[in-house]
XYZ file of C-alpha atoms in Angstrom:
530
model
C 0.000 0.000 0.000
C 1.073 3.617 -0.426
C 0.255 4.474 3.081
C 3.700 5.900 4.517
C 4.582 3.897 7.239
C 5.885 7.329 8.830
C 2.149 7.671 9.367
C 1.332 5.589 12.154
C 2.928 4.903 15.555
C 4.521 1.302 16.172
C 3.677 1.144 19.770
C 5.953 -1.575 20.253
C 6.347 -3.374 23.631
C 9.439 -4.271 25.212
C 10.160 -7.564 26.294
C 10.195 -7.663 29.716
C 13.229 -9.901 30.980
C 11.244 -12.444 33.065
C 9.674 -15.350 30.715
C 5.963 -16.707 30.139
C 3.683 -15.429 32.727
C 1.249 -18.136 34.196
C -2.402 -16.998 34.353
C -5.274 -18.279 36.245
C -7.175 -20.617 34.375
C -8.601 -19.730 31.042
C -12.217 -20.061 30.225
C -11.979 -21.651 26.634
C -15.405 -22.380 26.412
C -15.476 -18.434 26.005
C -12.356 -18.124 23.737
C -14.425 -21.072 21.465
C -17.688 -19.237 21.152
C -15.651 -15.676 20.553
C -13.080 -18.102 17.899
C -16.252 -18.470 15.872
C -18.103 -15.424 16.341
C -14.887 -13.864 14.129
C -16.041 -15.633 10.902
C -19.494 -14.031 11.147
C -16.922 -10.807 10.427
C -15.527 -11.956 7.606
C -18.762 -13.040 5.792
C -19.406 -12.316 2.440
C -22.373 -11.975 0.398
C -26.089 -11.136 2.244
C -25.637 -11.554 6.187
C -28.403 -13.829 7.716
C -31.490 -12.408 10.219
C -28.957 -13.853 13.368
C -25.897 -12.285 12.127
C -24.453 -10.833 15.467
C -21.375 -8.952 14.724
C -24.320 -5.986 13.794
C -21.722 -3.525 12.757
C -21.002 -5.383 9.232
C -23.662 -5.308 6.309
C -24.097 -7.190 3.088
C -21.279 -6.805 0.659
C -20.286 -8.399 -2.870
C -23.654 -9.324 -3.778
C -23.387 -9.000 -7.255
C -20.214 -11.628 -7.390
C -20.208 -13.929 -10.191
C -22.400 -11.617 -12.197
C -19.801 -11.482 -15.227
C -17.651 -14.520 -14.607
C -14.635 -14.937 -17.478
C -11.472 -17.068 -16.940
C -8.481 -15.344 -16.656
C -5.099 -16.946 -18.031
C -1.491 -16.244 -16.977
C -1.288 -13.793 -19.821
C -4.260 -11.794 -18.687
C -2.241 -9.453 -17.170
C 0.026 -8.606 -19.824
C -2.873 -8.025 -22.350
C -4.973 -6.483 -20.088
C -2.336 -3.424 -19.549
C -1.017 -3.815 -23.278
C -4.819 -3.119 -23.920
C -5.373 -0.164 -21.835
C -2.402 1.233 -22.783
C -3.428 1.099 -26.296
C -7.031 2.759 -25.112
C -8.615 -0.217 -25.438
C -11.336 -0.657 -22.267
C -13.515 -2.881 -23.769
C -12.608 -6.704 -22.267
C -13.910 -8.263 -25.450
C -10.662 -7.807 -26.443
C -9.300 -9.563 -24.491
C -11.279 -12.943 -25.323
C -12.730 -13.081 -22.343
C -16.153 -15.494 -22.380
C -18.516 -14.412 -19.858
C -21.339 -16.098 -18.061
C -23.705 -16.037 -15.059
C -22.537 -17.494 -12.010
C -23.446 -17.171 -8.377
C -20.601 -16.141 -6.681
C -22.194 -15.074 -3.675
C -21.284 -15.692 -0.088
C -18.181 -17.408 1.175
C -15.593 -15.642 3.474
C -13.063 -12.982 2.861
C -9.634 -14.785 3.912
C -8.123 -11.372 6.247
C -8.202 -7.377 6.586
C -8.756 -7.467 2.825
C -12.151 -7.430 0.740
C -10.736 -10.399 -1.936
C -12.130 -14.071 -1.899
C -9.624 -15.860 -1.925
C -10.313 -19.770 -2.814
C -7.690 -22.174 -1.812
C -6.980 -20.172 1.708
C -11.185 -20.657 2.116
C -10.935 -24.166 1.003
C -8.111 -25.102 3.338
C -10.088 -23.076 6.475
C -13.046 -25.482 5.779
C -11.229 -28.351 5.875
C -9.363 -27.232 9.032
C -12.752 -26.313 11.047
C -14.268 -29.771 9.600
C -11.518 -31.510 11.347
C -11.678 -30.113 14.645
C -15.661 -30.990 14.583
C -14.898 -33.975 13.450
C -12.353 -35.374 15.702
C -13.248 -33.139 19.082
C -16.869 -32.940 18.360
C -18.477 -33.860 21.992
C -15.974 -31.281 23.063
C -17.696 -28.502 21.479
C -20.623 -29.183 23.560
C -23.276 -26.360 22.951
C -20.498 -24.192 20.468
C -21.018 -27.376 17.963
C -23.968 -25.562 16.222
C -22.938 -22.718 15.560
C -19.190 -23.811 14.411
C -21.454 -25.766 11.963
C -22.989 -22.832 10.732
C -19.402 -21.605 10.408
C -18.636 -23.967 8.301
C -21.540 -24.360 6.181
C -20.857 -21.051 5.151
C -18.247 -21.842 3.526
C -19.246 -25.033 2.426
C -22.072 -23.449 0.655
C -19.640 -20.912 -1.017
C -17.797 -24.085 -2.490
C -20.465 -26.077 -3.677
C -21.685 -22.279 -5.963
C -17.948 -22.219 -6.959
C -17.964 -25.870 -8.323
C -21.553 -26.309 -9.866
C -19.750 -25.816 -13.542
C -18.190 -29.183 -13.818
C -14.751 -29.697 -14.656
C -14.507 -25.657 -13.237
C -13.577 -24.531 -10.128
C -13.856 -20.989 -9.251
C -10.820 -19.640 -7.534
C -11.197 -16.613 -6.517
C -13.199 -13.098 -6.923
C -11.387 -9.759 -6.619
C -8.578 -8.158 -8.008
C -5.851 -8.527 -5.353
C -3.871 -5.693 -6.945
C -6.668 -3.083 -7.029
C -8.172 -4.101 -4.006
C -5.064 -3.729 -2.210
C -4.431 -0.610 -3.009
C -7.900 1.137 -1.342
C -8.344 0.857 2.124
C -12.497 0.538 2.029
C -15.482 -1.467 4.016
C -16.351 -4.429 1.901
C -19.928 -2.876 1.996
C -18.256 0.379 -0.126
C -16.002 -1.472 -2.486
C -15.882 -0.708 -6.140
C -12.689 -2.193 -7.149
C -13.287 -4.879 -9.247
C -14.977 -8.289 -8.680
C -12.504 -10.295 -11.450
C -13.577 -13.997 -11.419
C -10.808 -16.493 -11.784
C -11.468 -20.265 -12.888
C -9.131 -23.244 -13.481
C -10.727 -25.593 -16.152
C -9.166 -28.193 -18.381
C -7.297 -25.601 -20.375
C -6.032 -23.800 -17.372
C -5.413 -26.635 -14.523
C -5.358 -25.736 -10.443
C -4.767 -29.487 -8.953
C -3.819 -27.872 -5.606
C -6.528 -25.463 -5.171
C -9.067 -27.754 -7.253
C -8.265 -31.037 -4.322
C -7.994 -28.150 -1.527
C -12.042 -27.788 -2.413
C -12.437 -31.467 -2.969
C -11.245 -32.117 0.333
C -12.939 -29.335 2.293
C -16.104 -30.873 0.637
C -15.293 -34.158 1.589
C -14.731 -33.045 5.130
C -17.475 -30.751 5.433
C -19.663 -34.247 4.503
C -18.459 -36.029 7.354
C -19.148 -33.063 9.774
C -22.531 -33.045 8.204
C -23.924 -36.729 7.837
C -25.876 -36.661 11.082
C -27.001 -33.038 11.156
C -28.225 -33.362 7.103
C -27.684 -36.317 5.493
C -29.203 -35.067 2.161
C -26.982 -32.409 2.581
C -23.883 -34.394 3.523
C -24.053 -36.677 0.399
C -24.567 -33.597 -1.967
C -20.970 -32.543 -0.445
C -19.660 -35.899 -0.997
C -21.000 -36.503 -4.448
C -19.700 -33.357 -5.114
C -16.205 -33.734 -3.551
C -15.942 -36.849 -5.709
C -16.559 -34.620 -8.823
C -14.002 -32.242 -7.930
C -11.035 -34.706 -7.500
C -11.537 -36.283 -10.476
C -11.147 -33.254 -12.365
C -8.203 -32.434 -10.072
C -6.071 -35.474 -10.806
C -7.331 -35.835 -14.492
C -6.001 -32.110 -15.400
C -2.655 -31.644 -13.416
C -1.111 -28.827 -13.192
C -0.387 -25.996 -10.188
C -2.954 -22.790 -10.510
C -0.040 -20.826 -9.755
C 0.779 -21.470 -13.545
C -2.484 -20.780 -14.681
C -3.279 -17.384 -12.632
C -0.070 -16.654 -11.582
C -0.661 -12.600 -12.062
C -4.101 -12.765 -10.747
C -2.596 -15.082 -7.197
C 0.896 -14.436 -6.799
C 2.230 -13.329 -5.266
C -0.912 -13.517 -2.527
C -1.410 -17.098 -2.332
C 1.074 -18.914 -4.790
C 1.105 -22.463 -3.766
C 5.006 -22.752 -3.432
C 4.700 -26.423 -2.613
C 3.216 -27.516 -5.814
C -0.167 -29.352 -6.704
C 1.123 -33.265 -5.468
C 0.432 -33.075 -1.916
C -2.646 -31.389 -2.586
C -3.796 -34.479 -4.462
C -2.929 -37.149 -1.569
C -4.749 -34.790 0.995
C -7.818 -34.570 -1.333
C -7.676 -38.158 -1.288
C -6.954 -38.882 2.247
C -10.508 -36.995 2.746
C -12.350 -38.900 0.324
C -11.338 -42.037 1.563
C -11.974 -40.906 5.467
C -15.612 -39.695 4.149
C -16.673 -42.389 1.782
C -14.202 -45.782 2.578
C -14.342 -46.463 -0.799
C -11.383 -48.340 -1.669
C -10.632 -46.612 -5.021
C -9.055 -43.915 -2.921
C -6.847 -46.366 -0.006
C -5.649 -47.895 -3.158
C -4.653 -44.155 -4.835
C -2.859 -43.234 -1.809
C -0.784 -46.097 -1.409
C -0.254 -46.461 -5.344
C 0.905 -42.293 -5.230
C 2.595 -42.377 -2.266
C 6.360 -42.132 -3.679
C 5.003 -40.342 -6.907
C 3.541 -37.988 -5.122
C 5.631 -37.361 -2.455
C 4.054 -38.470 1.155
C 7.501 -39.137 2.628
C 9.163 -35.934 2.161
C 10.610 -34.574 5.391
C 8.653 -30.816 5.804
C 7.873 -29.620 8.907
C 4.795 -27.416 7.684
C 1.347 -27.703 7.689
C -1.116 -24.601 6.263
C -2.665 -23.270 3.179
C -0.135 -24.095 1.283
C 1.617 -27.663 2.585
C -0.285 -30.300 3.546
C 2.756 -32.976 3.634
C 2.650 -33.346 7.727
C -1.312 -33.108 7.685
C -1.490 -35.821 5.511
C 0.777 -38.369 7.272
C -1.288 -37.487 10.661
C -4.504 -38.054 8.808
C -4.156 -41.083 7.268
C -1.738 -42.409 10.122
C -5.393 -42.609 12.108
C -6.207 -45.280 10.408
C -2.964 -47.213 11.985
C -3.149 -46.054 15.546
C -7.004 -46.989 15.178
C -6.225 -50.133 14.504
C -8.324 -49.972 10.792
C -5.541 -50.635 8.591
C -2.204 -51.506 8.924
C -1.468 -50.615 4.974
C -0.218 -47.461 5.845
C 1.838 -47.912 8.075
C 4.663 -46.017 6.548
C 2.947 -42.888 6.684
C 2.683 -43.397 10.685
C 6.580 -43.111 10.483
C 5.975 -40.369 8.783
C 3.817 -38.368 11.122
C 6.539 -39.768 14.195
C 9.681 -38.084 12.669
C 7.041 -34.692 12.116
C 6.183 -34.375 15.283
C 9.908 -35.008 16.932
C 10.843 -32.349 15.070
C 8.007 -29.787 17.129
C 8.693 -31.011 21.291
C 11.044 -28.783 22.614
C 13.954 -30.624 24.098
C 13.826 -33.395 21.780
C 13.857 -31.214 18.614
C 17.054 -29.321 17.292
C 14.796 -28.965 13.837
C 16.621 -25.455 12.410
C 13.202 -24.314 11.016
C 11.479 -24.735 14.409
C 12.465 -22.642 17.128
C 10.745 -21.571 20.595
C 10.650 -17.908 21.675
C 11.962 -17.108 25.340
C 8.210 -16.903 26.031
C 7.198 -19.977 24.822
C 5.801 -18.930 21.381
C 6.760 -22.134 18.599
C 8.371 -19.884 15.838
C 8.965 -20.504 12.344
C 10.574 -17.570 9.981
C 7.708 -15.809 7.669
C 4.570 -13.845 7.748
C 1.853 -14.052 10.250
C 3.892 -16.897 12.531
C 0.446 -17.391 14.334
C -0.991 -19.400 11.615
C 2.042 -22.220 12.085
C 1.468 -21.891 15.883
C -2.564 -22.927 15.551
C -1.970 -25.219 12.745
C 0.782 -27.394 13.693
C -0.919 -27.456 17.827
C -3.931 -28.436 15.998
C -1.696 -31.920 14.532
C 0.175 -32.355 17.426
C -3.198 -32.467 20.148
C -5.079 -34.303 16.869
C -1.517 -37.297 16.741
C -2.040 -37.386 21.100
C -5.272 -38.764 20.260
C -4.304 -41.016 18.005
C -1.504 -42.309 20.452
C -3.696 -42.326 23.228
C -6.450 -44.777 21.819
C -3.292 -46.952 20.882
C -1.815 -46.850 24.094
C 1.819 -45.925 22.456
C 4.486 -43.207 22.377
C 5.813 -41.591 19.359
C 9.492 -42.597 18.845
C 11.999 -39.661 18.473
C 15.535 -41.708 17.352
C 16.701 -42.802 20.706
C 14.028 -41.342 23.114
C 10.249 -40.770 22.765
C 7.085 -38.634 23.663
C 4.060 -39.936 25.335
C 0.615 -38.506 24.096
C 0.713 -36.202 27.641
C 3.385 -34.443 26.168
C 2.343 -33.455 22.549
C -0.862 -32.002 24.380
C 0.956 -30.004 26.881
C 3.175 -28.598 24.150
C -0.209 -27.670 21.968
C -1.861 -26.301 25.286
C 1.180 -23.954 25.916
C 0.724 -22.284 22.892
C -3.309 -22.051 23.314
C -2.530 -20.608 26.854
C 0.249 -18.053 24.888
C -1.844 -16.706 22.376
C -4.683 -16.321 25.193
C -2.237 -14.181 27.697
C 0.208 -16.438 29.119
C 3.354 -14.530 27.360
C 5.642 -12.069 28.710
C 3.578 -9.085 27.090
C 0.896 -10.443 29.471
C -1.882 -9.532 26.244
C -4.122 -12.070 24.274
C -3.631 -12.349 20.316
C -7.512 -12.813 20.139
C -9.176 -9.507 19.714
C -11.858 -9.307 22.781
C -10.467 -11.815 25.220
C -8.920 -10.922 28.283
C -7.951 -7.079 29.472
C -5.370 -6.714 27.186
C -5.944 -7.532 23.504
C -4.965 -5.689 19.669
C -6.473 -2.665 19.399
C -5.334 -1.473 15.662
C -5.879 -4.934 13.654
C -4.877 -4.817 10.074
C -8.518 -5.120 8.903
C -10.510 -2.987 6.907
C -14.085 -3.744 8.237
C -12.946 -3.445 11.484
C -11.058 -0.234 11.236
C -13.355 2.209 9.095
C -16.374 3.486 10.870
C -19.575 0.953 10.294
C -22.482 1.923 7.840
C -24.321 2.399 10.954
C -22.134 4.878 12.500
C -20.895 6.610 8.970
C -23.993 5.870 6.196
C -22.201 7.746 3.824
C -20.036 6.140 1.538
C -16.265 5.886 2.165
C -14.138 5.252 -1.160
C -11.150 3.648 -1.748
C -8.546 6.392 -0.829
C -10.825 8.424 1.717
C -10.160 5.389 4.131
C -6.438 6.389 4.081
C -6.496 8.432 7.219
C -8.533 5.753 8.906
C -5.605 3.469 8.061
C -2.813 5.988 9.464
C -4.183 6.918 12.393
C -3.133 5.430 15.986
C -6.697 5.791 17.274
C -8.124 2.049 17.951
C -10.243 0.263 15.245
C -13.988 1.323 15.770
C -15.144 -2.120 15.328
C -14.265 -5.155 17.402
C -13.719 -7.749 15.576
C -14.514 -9.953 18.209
C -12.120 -13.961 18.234
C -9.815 -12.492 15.564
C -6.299 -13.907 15.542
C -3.896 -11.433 14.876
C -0.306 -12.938 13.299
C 1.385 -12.090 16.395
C 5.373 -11.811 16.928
C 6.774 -12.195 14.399
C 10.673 -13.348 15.768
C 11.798 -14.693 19.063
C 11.590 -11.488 20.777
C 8.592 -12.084 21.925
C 7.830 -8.603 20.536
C 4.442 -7.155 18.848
C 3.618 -3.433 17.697
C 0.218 -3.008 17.934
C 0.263 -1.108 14.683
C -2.203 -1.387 11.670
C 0.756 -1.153 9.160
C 2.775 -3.846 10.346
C 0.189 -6.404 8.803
C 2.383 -9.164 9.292
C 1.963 -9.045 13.140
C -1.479 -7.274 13.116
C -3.583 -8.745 10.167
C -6.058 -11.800 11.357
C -6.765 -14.522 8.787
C -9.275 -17.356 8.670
C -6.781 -20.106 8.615
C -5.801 -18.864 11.940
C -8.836 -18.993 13.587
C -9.833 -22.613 11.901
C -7.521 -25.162 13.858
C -7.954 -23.147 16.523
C -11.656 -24.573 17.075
C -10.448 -28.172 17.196
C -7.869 -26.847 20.358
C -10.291 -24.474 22.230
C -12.995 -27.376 22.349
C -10.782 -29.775 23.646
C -9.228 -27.512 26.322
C -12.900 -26.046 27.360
C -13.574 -30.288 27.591
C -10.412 -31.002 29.555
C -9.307 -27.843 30.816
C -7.347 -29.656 33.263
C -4.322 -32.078 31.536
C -3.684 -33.773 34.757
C -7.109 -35.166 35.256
C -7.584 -35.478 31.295
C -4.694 -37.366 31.371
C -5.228 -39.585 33.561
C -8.305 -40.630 31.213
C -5.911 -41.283 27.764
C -2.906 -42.383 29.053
């Protein structure tokens, strides 16, 4: 953004020399229902009469209206066009259509639906329902609803088949305002991969968020369940029979956003691992195993988000061993083992994973709290596992007993909630001391309420500089968090690596708060797995 940074005032806390602070207990149960509450914020599309974050309106509803693919070259033509004074996109040979773009979630502080990052949040929030789903207790319902949203968004952007719609909004223009989704008038680009222009990864991201979301479904609405499965079954096919990373395909419209660096391959085992989990059909056991070299299961990356779904899919599938359901894949149970070595502190020397004198797991990158909820969410997920085996998990010449991978995943829940040297929660609205000056547009600008009058895309630029706090509470948002081993956050809007929330932050963090609001106490919960 143009913003200077000169503008706004990092208010940037010292690190006090004495380490983690330890807090009373939390109440997670409250952390859960706020965790949730944050999606209703980043809803797209017409809000719903029980909407309860009242300060946000309907937005994007005309998304989808004029839906045209958009190639890798589109970007080149489009400004070799404009520069020639050509503004009229038939020139461009684009083929538009109707589509119903409508809903889904808007992945940060941004206004831009983004699809893989939405498909990967889905699957992520499916999960946690899916494996801690007593836990949620009377919070099940409405992460449901949570999830259905997006669900719902998926099944619109898939209805074409052998399509996928990727994502609506032009990341460049929309960037560059700083405006309530309600206001915006940047452009609502559509972006598809088809045949001609392949997205494996983002194409099984969906399949498997659909698959997942049928599982979370099949006693709640079975009609509505299969539709997702039959659906997710669609969707792979078209994934594995047209190969090829969207990043190729839309590289100007996604890149540098959400490139998937990692490549398409482990998208296609995940996609699988879902289908297989959601419909036991043997077709997809037998892909796994058959890809499992090809594709690259076994490949030593400590990483699990958006983008990398290598250690996800070796804790997934190594359920199925620990469960006692199928010894077959056995080698992706040594897998997960050597993963989650590399994460306990004390055991670990991994040079990508590092702890923070505060506790904090650390990897090098933007918005470090996503790899702190994401890789908890495997390691309290592979305790399970271990516990209903009654076994460790073998790290070379020692080992780890399921106690330990939960205490490791609690200390970071207990971080992000206040137990850090800052003595502050990362989630917006918990505790007495949370982030006041979010990277987030919505939350930020005035609401329609409070300021009817539109606000366009550069009058929001002294909204963005000031140091006053964001109007709007965003209520359970995330924010990245520190962003080295300092322990260190400014609680500045510009700094969006630190101060920007995102949906795949929140999402594994649904499957952790349940749990802990379940067993809130390890020792006793313990004493029940192990």
């Amino acid at each position: 953004m143009a913003m200077a940074m000169t503008n706004v005032l990092l208010l940037v806390f010292t690190l006090a020399a004495a380490a983690t602070t330890v807090s009373g207990q939390h109440d997670y149960a409250d952390a859960l229902h706020k965790s949730i509450l944050f999606f209703e914020g980043q809803r797209s599309g017409r809000l719903p009469p029980d909407q309860r974050l009242r300060w946000r309106r309907d937005s994007a509803l005309n998304d989808g209206a004029t839906a045209g693919v958009r190639t890798n070259s589109y970007k080149s033509m489009r400004c070799n066009a404009m520069h020639d004074g050509v503004t009229d996109l038939r020139f461009l040979g684009m083929v538009y259509a109707q589509v119903d773009l409508t809903g889904g979630y808007y992945d940060a502080g941004d206004n831009v639906k983004f699809g893989f990052p939405m498909a990967f949040t889905a699957t992520l929030m499916s999960w946690g329902l899916i494996d801690f789903g007593r836990s949620f207790g009377a919070h099940g319902a409405e992460a449901r609803k949570a999830v259905r949203w997006a669900t719902d968004y998926l099944m619109k952007a898939t209805a074409t088949p052998n399509t996928v719609y990727v994502q609506v909004g032009d990341a460049f223009r929309d960037h560059s305002c700083w405006e309530r989704p309600e206001d915006m008038d940047t452009p609502r680009t559509v972006y598809k991969v088809d045949p001609e222009h392949p997205g494996s990864d983002v194409a099984a991201e969906t399949a498997a968020a659909l698959a997942a979301g049928s599982i979370v479904f099949r006693e709640a609405d079975p009609a509505y369940s299969q539709r997702l499965l039959d659906r997710a079954i669609e969707v792979f096919e078209f994934a594995d029979k047209y190969r090829g990373p969207y990043s190729s395909s839309l590289h100007a419209a996604v890149c540098p956003c959400y490139c998937d660096y990692s490549g398409y391959k482990d998208e296609l085992l995940w996609g699988a691992a879902w289908l297989h989990k959601a419909s036991r059909r043997r077709e997809y056991r037998d892909y796994i195993k058959r890809n499992e070299v090809v594709l690259g299961a076994s490949e030593a990356i400590n990483e699990f988000g958006w983008d990398n779904k290598h250690a996800g899919i070796n804790v997934l599938i190594s359920k199925e061993v620990l469960m006692g359901k199928d010894e077959f894949f056995q080698s992706f149970r040594v897998n997960a083992d050597n993963f989650i070595c590399t994460l306990l502190p004390g055991i670990s020397n991994h040079p990508q994973i590092q702890y923070s004198p505060g506790g904090l797991l650390f990897k090098v990158g933007n918005s470090n709290m996503q790899h702190v909820t994401s890789l908890s969410f495997l390691l309290l997920a592979y305790s399970n596992y271990l516990s209903h085996a009654n076994v460790r998990v073998a790290c070379g010449t020692s080992s780890a007993s399921p106690v330990q991978l939960r205490r490791v995943a609690k200390r970071q829940v207990d971080y992000i909630l206040g137990d850090n040297p800052l003595r502050m929660s990362y989630m917006v609205g918990y505790g007495a001391r949370y982030p006041l000056r979010i990277h987030h547009r919505g939350s930020s600008l005035p609401s329609v309420s409070a300021h009817p009058a539109r606000i366009g895309c550069k009058a929001g630029a002294s909204y963005y500089a000031t140091t006053a706090p964001n109007p709007n509470l965003l209520v359970g948002a995330v924010v990245g968090g520190p962003s080295n081993t300092s322990d260190a956050f400014p609680d500045a809007r510009a700094v969006f690596q630190q101060s920007e929330p995102t949906t795949y932050i929140n999402a594994p963090l649904l499957g952790l708060l349940a749990y802990f609001s379940a067993h809130p106490n390890l020792a006793q919960s313990d004493l029940a797995h192990d």
